[in-house]
């Protein structure tokens, strides 16, 4: 059995119900918008966030999942979709999930509004069902995500970014939504004891983003552009660590490359060699394993069942995934 199938096993039926609800909830009478919505819905992602909601809901539920758990899964997928549409505008990115982005096809003006549409659908889904507890968590996550994105812009071009600031940045821009998924699933099953759940989601999200940042250095095809962090002068963990370790001469040389407006193939090769020399990739991988151990420790406190086993497998998948 594939690792993704193992993860989904306790929620196979529930995931199908979620998908049906999600696909039927997003449509519009405005033809232009409806066309774009169909384009988006036909290019589904890994669905890690709704899977996380459903697994946490199931881990804490006594029996079958309730409607609120499905709404929670929908809510995070709507927010996640909105954030990716806006992110591709911010990053001026042309490819996602192996296809052209909304901004590449319909330009920025339309893309901003489509992102807003997804955001409004999320707000309506919670207010129409009086899910104010879910809305509170989601609003906090969106605030964190936006602050994280702005913090990232503030820190770009800073080649001395500290590891501490990097972790804070990815906690905000990525891990906040992962935490939110775990909390939403738990709340929907009646569990209000959220501190450890939030900490678990934070670890999971940090691991996810470290892995995502490692992908930026790969030469393999991952369904979206690579080297985009380098181009926009965003410094991530492999470089942060390597720069810190490097000699004065190497530091000077690498910063001269990083400051360039345009990178050649030779420059990219030099950056990779620099990171290999100072073991930045190894360090990043070990950091993911450290966070995984932290996450496993928390997971031990949760009820033992099939969903918890899947969450454990999900941790490995996030570290070992190929895209
Ligand atoms: C991916 O980061 C993007 C995010 C983690 C969040 C982006 C959020 C915004 C632009 C704010 C708008 C938010 C809402 C909810 C409307 P990345 O660029 O490092 O990853 P990538 O390689 O997948 O693009
Ligand atoms: Mg991006």
PDB file of N, CA, C and O in Angstrom, residues 69-146:
ATOM      1  N   UNK A  69     -17.165  18.654  11.591  1.00  0.00           N
ATOM      2  CA  UNK A  69     -15.826  18.204  11.175  1.00  0.00           C
ATOM      3  C   UNK A  69     -15.646  18.384   9.669  1.00  0.00           C
ATOM      4  O   UNK A  69     -14.581  18.786   9.209  1.00  0.00           O
ATOM      5  N   UNK A  70     -16.694  18.089   8.914  1.00  0.00           N
ATOM      6  CA  UNK A  70     -16.610  18.273   7.455  1.00  0.00           C
ATOM      7  C   UNK A  70     -16.495  19.758   7.108  1.00  0.00           C
ATOM      8  O   UNK A  70     -15.757  20.133   6.204  1.00  0.00           O
ATOM      9  N   UNK A  71     -17.256  20.579   7.844  1.00  0.00           N
ATOM     10  CA  UNK A  71     -17.164  22.023   7.570  1.00  0.00           C
ATOM     11  C   UNK A  71     -15.758  22.520   7.899  1.00  0.00           C
ATOM     12  O   UNK A  71     -15.204  23.359   7.191  1.00  0.00           O
ATOM     13  N   UNK A  72     -15.173  21.988   8.960  1.00  0.00           N
ATOM     14  CA  UNK A  72     -13.818  22.385   9.346  1.00  0.00           C
ATOM     15  C   UNK A  72     -12.820  22.032   8.236  1.00  0.00           C
ATOM     16  O   UNK A  72     -11.948  22.838   7.893  1.00  0.00           O
ATOM     17  N   UNK A  73     -12.975  20.840   7.656  1.00  0.00           N
ATOM     18  CA  UNK A  73     -12.085  20.428   6.562  1.00  0.00           C
ATOM     19  C   UNK A  73     -12.259  21.351   5.355  1.00  0.00           C
ATOM     20  O   UNK A  73     -11.283  21.770   4.726  1.00  0.00           O
ATOM     21  N   UNK A  74     -13.508  21.690   5.062  1.00  0.00           N
ATOM     22  CA  UNK A  74     -13.801  22.610   3.959  1.00  0.00           C
ATOM     23  C   UNK A  74     -13.198  23.984   4.195  1.00  0.00           C
ATOM     24  O   UNK A  74     -12.630  24.601   3.295  1.00  0.00           O
ATOM     25  N   UNK A  75     -13.347  24.432   5.419  1.00  0.00           N
ATOM     26  CA  UNK A  75     -12.864  25.759   5.805  1.00  0.00           C
ATOM     27  C   UNK A  75     -11.362  25.889   5.539  1.00  0.00           C
ATOM     28  O   UNK A  75     -10.913  26.860   4.929  1.00  0.00           O
ATOM     29  N   UNK A  76     -10.584  24.902   5.970  1.00  0.00           N
ATOM     30  CA  UNK A  76      -9.127  25.025   5.785  1.00  0.00           C
ATOM     31  C   UNK A  76      -8.738  24.892   4.309  1.00  0.00           C
ATOM     32  O   UNK A  76      -7.792  25.548   3.858  1.00  0.00           O
ATOM     33  N   UNK A  77      -9.481  24.085   3.550  1.00  0.00           N
ATOM     34  CA  UNK A  77      -9.145  23.953   2.129  1.00  0.00           C
ATOM     35  C   UNK A  77      -9.457  25.258   1.381  1.00  0.00           C
ATOM     36  O   UNK A  77      -8.726  25.659   0.487  1.00  0.00           O
ATOM     37  N   UNK A  78     -10.553  25.931   1.783  1.00  0.00           N
ATOM     38  CA  UNK A  78     -10.886  27.221   1.164  1.00  0.00           C
ATOM     39  C   UNK A  78      -9.798  28.252   1.469  1.00  0.00           C
ATOM     40  O   UNK A  78      -9.343  28.985   0.586  1.00  0.00           O
ATOM     41  N   UNK A  79      -9.382  28.302   2.734  1.00  0.00           N
ATOM     42  CA  UNK A  79      -8.351  29.266   3.144  1.00  0.00           C
ATOM     43  C   UNK A  79      -7.024  28.949   2.457  1.00  0.00           C
ATOM     44  O   UNK A  79      -6.331  29.839   1.957  1.00  0.00           O
ATOM     45  N   UNK A  80      -6.682  27.664   2.434  1.00  0.00           N
ATOM     46  CA  UNK A  80      -5.422  27.257   1.807  1.00  0.00           C
ATOM     47  C   UNK A  80      -5.417  27.643   0.320  1.00  0.00           C
ATOM     48  O   UNK A  80      -4.432  28.193  -0.184  1.00  0.00           O
ATOM     49  N   UNK A  81      -6.544  27.398  -0.365  1.00  0.00           N
ATOM     50  CA  UNK A  81      -6.639  27.735  -1.790  1.00  0.00           C
ATOM     51  C   UNK A  81      -6.485  29.246  -1.975  1.00  0.00           C
ATOM     52  O   UNK A  81      -5.720  29.698  -2.846  1.00  0.00           O
ATOM     53  N   UNK A  82      -7.171  30.025  -1.149  1.00  0.00           N
ATOM     54  CA  UNK A  82      -7.044  31.487  -1.228  1.00  0.00           C
ATOM     55  C   UNK A  82      -5.590  31.905  -1.044  1.00  0.00           C
ATOM     56  O   UNK A  82      -5.062  32.736  -1.797  1.00  0.00           O
ATOM     57  N   UNK A  83      -4.926  31.295  -0.066  1.00  0.00           N
ATOM     58  CA  UNK A  83      -3.555  31.719   0.248  1.00  0.00           C
ATOM     59  C   UNK A  83      -2.594  31.367  -0.895  1.00  0.00           C
ATOM     60  O   UNK A  83      -1.683  32.128  -1.191  1.00  0.00           O
ATOM     61  N   UNK A  84      -2.823  30.235  -1.558  1.00  0.00           N
ATOM     62  CA  UNK A  84      -1.925  29.870  -2.670  1.00  0.00           C
ATOM     63  C   UNK A  84      -2.122  30.795  -3.870  1.00  0.00           C
ATOM     64  O   UNK A  84      -1.157  31.176  -4.534  1.00  0.00           O
ATOM     65  N   UNK A  85      -3.390  31.158  -4.131  1.00  0.00           N
ATOM     66  CA  UNK A  85      -3.653  32.071  -5.258  1.00  0.00           C
ATOM     67  C   UNK A  85      -2.949  33.408  -4.991  1.00  0.00           C
ATOM     68  O   UNK A  85      -2.261  33.951  -5.854  1.00  0.00           O
ATOM     69  N   UNK A  86      -3.098  33.907  -3.768  1.00  0.00           N
ATOM     70  CA  UNK A  86      -2.434  35.170  -3.426  1.00  0.00           C
ATOM     71  C   UNK A  86      -0.919  35.010  -3.393  1.00  0.00           C
ATOM     72  O   UNK A  86      -0.181  35.897  -3.816  1.00  0.00           O
ATOM     73  N   UNK A  87      -0.452  33.871  -2.911  1.00  0.00           N
ATOM     74  CA  UNK A  87       0.996  33.643  -2.825  1.00  0.00           C
ATOM     75  C   UNK A  87       1.654  33.653  -4.208  1.00  0.00           C
ATOM     76  O   UNK A  87       2.744  34.194  -4.385  1.00  0.00           O
ATOM     77  N   UNK A  88       0.985  33.061  -5.181  1.00  0.00           N
ATOM     78  CA  UNK A  88       1.564  33.017  -6.530  1.00  0.00           C
ATOM     79  C   UNK A  88       1.621  34.417  -7.154  1.00  0.00           C
ATOM     80  O   UNK A  88       2.473  34.679  -8.006  1.00  0.00           O
ATOM     81  N   UNK A  89       0.723  35.296  -6.708  1.00  0.00           N
ATOM     82  CA  UNK A  89       0.810  36.695  -7.170  1.00  0.00           C
ATOM     83  C   UNK A  89       2.023  37.342  -6.500  1.00  0.00           C
ATOM     84  O   UNK A  89       2.872  37.944  -7.153  1.00  0.00           O
ATOM     85  N   UNK A  90       2.091  37.182  -5.172  1.00  0.00           N
ATOM     86  CA  UNK A  90       3.190  37.779  -4.400  1.00  0.00           C
ATOM     87  C   UNK A  90       4.547  37.300  -4.929  1.00  0.00           C
ATOM     88  O   UNK A  90       5.480  38.083  -5.091  1.00  0.00           O
ATOM     89  N   UNK A  91       4.631  35.989  -5.222  1.00  0.00           N
ATOM     90  CA  UNK A  91       5.909  35.414  -5.674  1.00  0.00           C
ATOM     91  C   UNK A  91       6.095  35.499  -7.192  1.00  0.00           C
ATOM     92  O   UNK A  91       7.101  35.027  -7.708  1.00  0.00           O
ATOM     93  N   UNK A  92       5.100  36.045  -7.885  1.00  0.00           N
ATOM     94  CA  UNK A  92       5.151  36.146  -9.339  1.00  0.00           C
ATOM     95  C   UNK A  92       5.460  34.779  -9.958  1.00  0.00           C
ATOM     96  O   UNK A  92       6.344  34.641 -10.808  1.00  0.00           O
ATOM     97  N   UNK A  93       4.735  33.787  -9.480  1.00  0.00           N
ATOM     98  CA  UNK A  93       5.025  32.409  -9.865  1.00  0.00           C
ATOM     99  C   UNK A  93       4.064  31.924 -10.949  1.00  0.00           C
ATOM    100  O   UNK A  93       2.875  32.238 -10.920  1.00  0.00           O
ATOM    101  N   UNK A  94       4.609  31.182 -11.913  1.00  0.00           N
ATOM    102  CA  UNK A  94       3.807  30.799 -13.083  1.00  0.00           C
ATOM    103  C   UNK A  94       3.269  29.377 -13.060  1.00  0.00           C
ATOM    104  O   UNK A  94       2.365  29.047 -13.823  1.00  0.00           O
ATOM    105  N   UNK A  95       3.870  28.525 -12.245  1.00  0.00           N
ATOM    106  CA  UNK A  95       3.464  27.114 -12.237  1.00  0.00           C
ATOM    107  C   UNK A  95       3.151  26.646 -10.820  1.00  0.00           C
ATOM    108  O   UNK A  95       3.904  26.937  -9.879  1.00  0.00           O
ATOM    109  N   UNK A  96       2.021  25.950 -10.670  1.00  0.00           N
ATOM    110  CA  UNK A  96       1.699  25.269  -9.417  1.00  0.00           C
ATOM    111  C   UNK A  96       0.942  23.982  -9.746  1.00  0.00           C
ATOM    112  O   UNK A  96       0.132  23.964 -10.651  1.00  0.00           O
ATOM    113  N   UNK A  97       1.245  22.943  -9.011  1.00  0.00           N
ATOM    114  CA  UNK A  97       0.620  21.630  -9.238  1.00  0.00           C
ATOM    115  C   UNK A  97       0.752  21.212 -10.710  1.00  0.00           C
ATOM    116  O   UNK A  97      -0.198  20.696 -11.303  1.00  0.00           O
ATOM    117  N   UNK A  98       1.899  21.543 -11.284  1.00  0.00           N
ATOM    118  CA  UNK A  98       2.213  21.183 -12.679  1.00  0.00           C
ATOM    119  C   UNK A  98       1.438  21.976 -13.738  1.00  0.00           C
ATOM    120  O   UNK A  98       1.555  21.687 -14.919  1.00  0.00           O
ATOM    121  N   UNK A  99       0.625  22.929 -13.332  1.00  0.00           N
ATOM    122  CA  UNK A  99      -0.154  23.694 -14.301  1.00  0.00           C
ATOM    123  C   UNK A  99       0.111  25.187 -14.135  1.00  0.00           C
ATOM    124  O   UNK A  99       0.634  25.614 -13.102  1.00  0.00           O
ATOM    125  N   UNK A 100      -0.297  25.951 -15.153  1.00  0.00           N
ATOM    126  CA  UNK A 100      -0.128  27.403 -15.065  1.00  0.00           C
ATOM    127  C   UNK A 100      -0.947  27.954 -13.897  1.00  0.00           C
ATOM    128  O   UNK A 100      -2.054  27.481 -13.629  1.00  0.00           O
ATOM    129  N   UNK A 101      -0.394  28.942 -13.205  1.00  0.00           N
ATOM    130  CA  UNK A 101      -1.105  29.540 -12.066  1.00  0.00           C
ATOM    131  C   UNK A 101      -2.219  30.469 -12.577  1.00  0.00           C
ATOM    132  O   UNK A 101      -2.236  30.837 -13.754  1.00  0.00           O
ATOM    133  N   UNK A 102      -3.091  30.859 -11.661  1.00  0.00           N
ATOM    134  CA  UNK A 102      -4.204  31.751 -12.032  1.00  0.00           C
ATOM    135  C   UNK A 102      -3.644  33.086 -12.530  1.00  0.00           C
ATOM    136  O   UNK A 102      -4.114  33.642 -13.520  1.00  0.00           O
ATOM    137  N   UNK A 103      -2.595  33.584 -11.855  1.00  0.00           N
ATOM    138  CA  UNK A 103      -2.010  34.864 -12.278  1.00  0.00           C
ATOM    139  C   UNK A 103      -1.324  34.755 -13.637  1.00  0.00           C
ATOM    140  O   UNK A 103      -1.293  35.727 -14.399  1.00  0.00           O
ATOM    141  N   UNK A 104      -0.795  33.561 -13.932  1.00  0.00           N
ATOM    142  CA  UNK A 104      -0.151  33.393 -15.246  1.00  0.00           C
ATOM    143  C   UNK A 104      -1.210  33.412 -16.347  1.00  0.00           C
ATOM    144  O   UNK A 104      -0.979  33.927 -17.431  1.00  0.00           O
ATOM    145  N   UNK A 105      -2.381  32.854 -16.054  1.00  0.00           N
ATOM    146  CA  UNK A 105      -3.424  32.757 -17.080  1.00  0.00           C
ATOM    147  C   UNK A 105      -4.333  33.982 -17.136  1.00  0.00           C
ATOM    148  O   UNK A 105      -4.742  34.416 -18.196  1.00  0.00           O
ATOM    149  N   UNK A 106      -4.693  34.505 -15.947  1.00  0.00           N
ATOM    150  CA  UNK A 106      -5.686  35.590 -15.922  1.00  0.00           C
ATOM    151  C   UNK A 106      -5.144  36.911 -15.362  1.00  0.00           C
ATOM    152  O   UNK A 106      -5.913  37.829 -15.151  1.00  0.00           O
ATOM    153  N   UNK A 107      -3.865  36.964 -15.081  1.00  0.00           N
ATOM    154  CA  UNK A 107      -3.195  38.180 -14.553  1.00  0.00           C
ATOM    155  C   UNK A 107      -3.578  38.473 -13.087  1.00  0.00           C
ATOM    156  O   UNK A 107      -4.500  37.899 -12.535  1.00  0.00           O
ATOM    157  N   UNK A 108      -2.815  39.397 -12.509  1.00  0.00           N
ATOM    158  CA  UNK A 108      -2.908  39.649 -11.064  1.00  0.00           C
ATOM    159  C   UNK A 108      -4.264  40.181 -10.600  1.00  0.00           C
ATOM    160  O   UNK A 108      -4.778  39.777  -9.560  1.00  0.00           O
ATOM    161  N   UNK A 109      -4.820  41.114 -11.399  1.00  0.00           N
ATOM    162  CA  UNK A 109      -6.064  41.781 -10.964  1.00  0.00           C
ATOM    163  C   UNK A 109      -7.161  40.739 -10.698  1.00  0.00           C
ATOM    164  O   UNK A 109      -7.797  40.740  -9.648  1.00  0.00           O
ATOM    165  N   UNK A 110      -7.345  39.842 -11.656  1.00  0.00           N
ATOM    166  CA  UNK A 110      -8.380  38.815 -11.523  1.00  0.00           C
ATOM    167  C   UNK A 110      -8.013  37.830 -10.406  1.00  0.00           C
ATOM    168  O   UNK A 110      -8.862  37.426  -9.603  1.00  0.00           O
ATOM    169  N   UNK A 111      -6.736  37.491 -10.318  1.00  0.00           N
ATOM    170  CA  UNK A 111      -6.301  36.511  -9.308  1.00  0.00           C
ATOM    171  C   UNK A 111      -6.553  36.989  -7.883  1.00  0.00           C
ATOM    172  O   UNK A 111      -6.986  36.204  -7.032  1.00  0.00           O
ATOM    173  N   UNK A 112      -6.280  38.263  -7.612  1.00  0.00           N
ATOM    174  CA  UNK A 112      -6.524  38.797  -6.257  1.00  0.00           C
ATOM    175  C   UNK A 112      -7.995  38.574  -5.902  1.00  0.00           C
ATOM    176  O   UNK A 112      -8.333  38.110  -4.809  1.00  0.00           O
ATOM    177  N   UNK A 113      -8.865  38.886  -6.871  1.00  0.00           N
ATOM    178  CA  UNK A 113     -10.300  38.800  -6.603  1.00  0.00           C
ATOM    179  C   UNK A 113     -10.766  37.353  -6.437  1.00  0.00           C
ATOM    180  O   UNK A 113     -11.639  37.067  -5.616  1.00  0.00           O
ATOM    181  N   UNK A 114     -10.174  36.449  -7.200  1.00  0.00           N
ATOM    182  CA  UNK A 114     -10.535  35.033  -7.044  1.00  0.00           C
ATOM    183  C   UNK A 114     -10.090  34.540  -5.658  1.00  0.00           C
ATOM    184  O   UNK A 114     -10.825  33.822  -4.973  1.00  0.00           O
ATOM    185  N   UNK A 115      -8.908  34.966  -5.224  1.00  0.00           N
ATOM    186  CA  UNK A 115      -8.448  34.629  -3.869  1.00  0.00           C
ATOM    187  C   UNK A 115      -9.416  35.163  -2.830  1.00  0.00           C
ATOM    188  O   UNK A 115      -9.802  34.459  -1.884  1.00  0.00           O
ATOM    189  N   UNK A 116      -9.873  36.401  -3.042  1.00  0.00           N
ATOM    190  CA  UNK A 116     -10.850  37.009  -2.121  1.00  0.00           C
ATOM    191  C   UNK A 116     -12.154  36.211  -2.103  1.00  0.00           C
ATOM    192  O   UNK A 116     -12.789  36.062  -1.060  1.00  0.00           O
ATOM    193  N   UNK A 117     -12.543  35.699  -3.261  1.00  0.00           N
ATOM    194  CA  UNK A 117     -13.775  34.904  -3.346  1.00  0.00           C
ATOM    195  C   UNK A 117     -13.660  33.664  -2.440  1.00  0.00           C
ATOM    196  O   UNK A 117     -14.573  33.367  -1.660  1.00  0.00           O
ATOM    197  N   UNK A 118     -12.523  32.978  -2.510  1.00  0.00           N
ATOM    198  CA  UNK A 118     -12.326  31.794  -1.657  1.00  0.00           C
ATOM    199  C   UNK A 118     -12.353  32.184  -0.177  1.00  0.00           C
ATOM    200  O   UNK A 118     -12.926  31.483   0.654  1.00  0.00           O
ATOM    201  N   UNK A 119     -11.715  33.312   0.129  1.00  0.00           N
ATOM    202  CA  UNK A 119     -11.701  33.783   1.518  1.00  0.00           C
ATOM    203  C   UNK A 119     -13.125  34.058   1.995  1.00  0.00           C
ATOM    204  O   UNK A 119     -13.524  33.662   3.102  1.00  0.00           O
ATOM    205  N   UNK A 120     -13.930  34.707   1.131  1.00  0.00           N
ATOM    206  CA  UNK A 120     -15.309  35.036   1.526  1.00  0.00           C
ATOM    207  C   UNK A 120     -16.153  33.766   1.684  1.00  0.00           C
ATOM    208  O   UNK A 120     -17.006  33.694   2.564  1.00  0.00           O
ATOM    209  N   UNK A 121     -15.886  32.764   0.854  1.00  0.00           N
ATOM    210  CA  UNK A 121     -16.626  31.499   0.987  1.00  0.00           C
ATOM    211  C   UNK A 121     -16.330  30.860   2.351  1.00  0.00           C
ATOM    212  O   UNK A 121     -17.208  30.277   2.987  1.00  0.00           O
ATOM    213  N   UNK A 122     -15.072  30.990   2.782  1.00  0.00           N
ATOM    214  CA  UNK A 122     -14.692  30.438   4.084  1.00  0.00           C
ATOM    215  C   UNK A 122     -15.414  31.183   5.209  1.00  0.00           C
ATOM    216  O   UNK A 122     -15.966  30.567   6.130  1.00  0.00           O
ATOM    217  N   UNK A 123     -15.448  32.513   5.099  1.00  0.00           N
ATOM    218  CA  UNK A 123     -16.123  33.314   6.132  1.00  0.00           C
ATOM    219  C   UNK A 123     -17.601  32.942   6.196  1.00  0.00           C
ATOM    220  O   UNK A 123     -18.162  32.734   7.277  1.00  0.00           O
ATOM    221  N   UNK A 124     -18.230  32.843   5.029  1.00  0.00           N
ATOM    222  CA  UNK A 124     -19.665  32.528   4.982  1.00  0.00           C
ATOM    223  C   UNK A 124     -19.959  31.139   5.530  1.00  0.00           C
ATOM    224  O   UNK A 124     -20.939  30.945   6.256  1.00  0.00           O
ATOM    225  N   UNK A 125     -19.095  30.184   5.184  1.00  0.00           N
ATOM    226  CA  UNK A 125     -19.308  28.811   5.673  1.00  0.00           C
ATOM    227  C   UNK A 125     -19.345  28.803   7.210  1.00  0.00           C
ATOM    228  O   UNK A 125     -20.162  28.114   7.814  1.00  0.00           O
ATOM    229  N   UNK A 126     -18.474  29.602   7.830  1.00  0.00           N
ATOM    230  CA  UNK A 126     -18.493  29.608   9.308  1.00  0.00           C
ATOM    231  C   UNK A 126     -19.634  30.423   9.881  1.00  0.00           C
ATOM    232  O   UNK A 126     -20.271  29.989  10.833  1.00  0.00           O
ATOM    233  N   UNK A 127     -19.909  31.600   9.302  1.00  0.00           N
ATOM    234  CA  UNK A 127     -20.973  32.419   9.905  1.00  0.00           C
ATOM    235  C   UNK A 127     -22.356  31.793   9.681  1.00  0.00           C
ATOM    236  O   UNK A 127     -23.183  31.781  10.588  1.00  0.00           O
ATOM    237  N   UNK A 128     -22.582  31.241   8.490  1.00  0.00           N
ATOM    238  CA  UNK A 128     -23.895  30.638   8.218  1.00  0.00           C
ATOM    239  C   UNK A 128     -24.209  29.474   9.167  1.00  0.00           C
ATOM    240  O   UNK A 128     -25.358  29.166   9.436  1.00  0.00           O
ATOM    241  N   UNK A 129     -23.147  28.830   9.648  1.00  0.00           N
ATOM    242  CA  UNK A 129     -23.350  27.694  10.561  1.00  0.00           C
ATOM    243  C   UNK A 129     -23.024  28.031  12.019  1.00  0.00           C
ATOM    244  O   UNK A 129     -22.951  27.152  12.865  1.00  0.00           O
ATOM    245  N   UNK A 130     -22.808  29.320  12.258  1.00  0.00           N
ATOM    246  CA  UNK A 130     -22.469  29.813  13.607  1.00  0.00           C
ATOM    247  C   UNK A 130     -21.266  29.057  14.200  1.00  0.00           C
ATOM    248  O   UNK A 130     -21.216  28.793  15.404  1.00  0.00           O
ATOM    249  N   UNK A 131     -20.309  28.716  13.340  1.00  0.00           N
ATOM    250  CA  UNK A 131     -19.086  28.043  13.819  1.00  0.00           C
ATOM    251  C   UNK A 131     -18.076  29.099  14.293  1.00  0.00           C
ATOM    252  O   UNK A 131     -16.967  29.195  13.752  1.00  0.00           O
ATOM    253  N   UNK A 132     -18.474  29.902  15.278  1.00  0.00           N
ATOM    254  CA  UNK A 132     -17.619  31.022  15.668  1.00  0.00           C
ATOM    255  C   UNK A 132     -16.300  30.568  16.284  1.00  0.00           C
ATOM    256  O   UNK A 132     -15.288  31.249  16.178  1.00  0.00           O
ATOM    257  N   UNK A 133     -16.331  29.397  16.945  1.00  0.00           N
ATOM    258  CA  UNK A 133     -15.075  28.886  17.509  1.00  0.00           C
ATOM    259  C   UNK A 133     -14.090  28.535  16.391  1.00  0.00           C
ATOM    260  O   UNK A 133     -12.899  28.842  16.472  1.00  0.00           O
ATOM    261  N   UNK A 134     -14.602  27.934  15.312  1.00  0.00           N
ATOM    262  CA  UNK A 134     -13.741  27.614  14.171  1.00  0.00           C
ATOM    263  C   UNK A 134     -13.264  28.903  13.504  1.00  0.00           C
ATOM    264  O   UNK A 134     -12.082  29.047  13.163  1.00  0.00           O
ATOM    265  N   UNK A 135     -14.192  29.843  13.340  1.00  0.00           N
ATOM    266  CA  UNK A 135     -13.866  31.112  12.679  1.00  0.00           C
ATOM    267  C   UNK A 135     -12.785  31.862  13.441  1.00  0.00           C
ATOM    268  O   UNK A 135     -11.885  32.471  12.843  1.00  0.00           O
ATOM    269  N   UNK A 136     -12.859  31.801  14.754  1.00  0.00           N
ATOM    270  CA  UNK A 136     -11.854  32.472  15.585  1.00  0.00           C
ATOM    271  C   UNK A 136     -10.457  31.897  15.320  1.00  0.00           C
ATOM    272  O   UNK A 136      -9.489  32.634  15.121  1.00  0.00           O
ATOM    273  N   UNK A 137     -10.378  30.576  15.272  1.00  0.00           N
ATOM    274  CA  UNK A 137      -9.084  29.922  15.014  1.00  0.00           C
ATOM    275  C   UNK A 137      -8.568  30.252  13.612  1.00  0.00           C
ATOM    276  O   UNK A 137      -7.391  30.559  13.420  1.00  0.00           O
ATOM    277  N   UNK A 138      -9.477  30.180  12.641  1.00  0.00           N
ATOM    278  CA  UNK A 138      -9.078  30.423  11.252  1.00  0.00           C
ATOM    279  C   UNK A 138      -8.632  31.883  11.066  1.00  0.00           C
ATOM    280  O   UNK A 138      -7.631  32.152  10.395  1.00  0.00           O
ATOM    281  N   UNK A 139      -9.367  32.811  11.687  1.00  0.00           N
ATOM    282  CA  UNK A 139      -9.000  34.224  11.552  1.00  0.00           C
ATOM    283  C   UNK A 139      -7.617  34.470  12.140  1.00  0.00           C
ATOM    284  O   UNK A 139      -6.817  35.230  11.590  1.00  0.00           O
ATOM    285  N   UNK A 140      -7.348  33.823  13.279  1.00  0.00           N
ATOM    286  CA  UNK A 140      -6.015  33.958  13.887  1.00  0.00           C
ATOM    287  C   UNK A 140      -4.952  33.424  12.934  1.00  0.00           C
ATOM    288  O   UNK A 140      -3.910  34.055  12.732  1.00  0.00           O
ATOM    289  N   UNK A 141      -5.244  32.287  12.315  1.00  0.00           N
ATOM    290  CA  UNK A 141      -4.264  31.703  11.384  1.00  0.00           C
ATOM    291  C   UNK A 141      -4.027  32.633  10.193  1.00  0.00           C
ATOM    292  O   UNK A 141      -2.883  32.863   9.807  1.00  0.00           O
ATOM    293  N   UNK A 142      -5.102  33.193   9.632  1.00  0.00           N
ATOM    294  CA  UNK A 142      -4.944  34.089   8.468  1.00  0.00           C
ATOM    295  C   UNK A 142      -4.127  35.320   8.847  1.00  0.00           C
ATOM    296  O   UNK A 142      -3.270  35.770   8.081  1.00  0.00           O
ATOM    297  N   UNK A 143      -4.366  35.819  10.055  1.00  0.00           N
ATOM    298  CA  UNK A 143      -3.583  36.980  10.524  1.00  0.00           C
ATOM    299  C   UNK A 143      -2.099  36.590  10.599  1.00  0.00           C
ATOM    300  O   UNK A 143      -1.215  37.321  10.129  1.00  0.00           O
ATOM    301  N   UNK A 144      -1.827  35.421  11.177  1.00  0.00           N
ATOM    302  CA  UNK A 144      -0.439  34.943  11.298  1.00  0.00           C
ATOM    303  C   UNK A 144       0.197  34.758   9.916  1.00  0.00           C
ATOM    304  O   UNK A 144       1.350  35.129   9.699  1.00  0.00           O
ATOM    305  N   UNK A 145      -0.574  34.161   8.996  1.00  0.00           N
ATOM    306  CA  UNK A 145      -0.053  33.913   7.640  1.00  0.00           C
ATOM    307  C   UNK A 145       0.327  35.243   6.978  1.00  0.00           C
ATOM    308  O   UNK A 145       1.425  35.382   6.420  1.00  0.00           O
ATOM    309  N   UNK A 146      -0.570  36.213   7.076  1.00  0.00           N
ATOM    310  CA  UNK A 146      -0.303  37.509   6.434  1.00  0.00           C
ATOM    311  C   UNK A 146       0.908  38.176   7.061  1.00  0.00           C
ATOM    312  O   UNK A 146       1.768  38.722   6.360  1.00  0.00           O
TER     313      UNK A 146
END
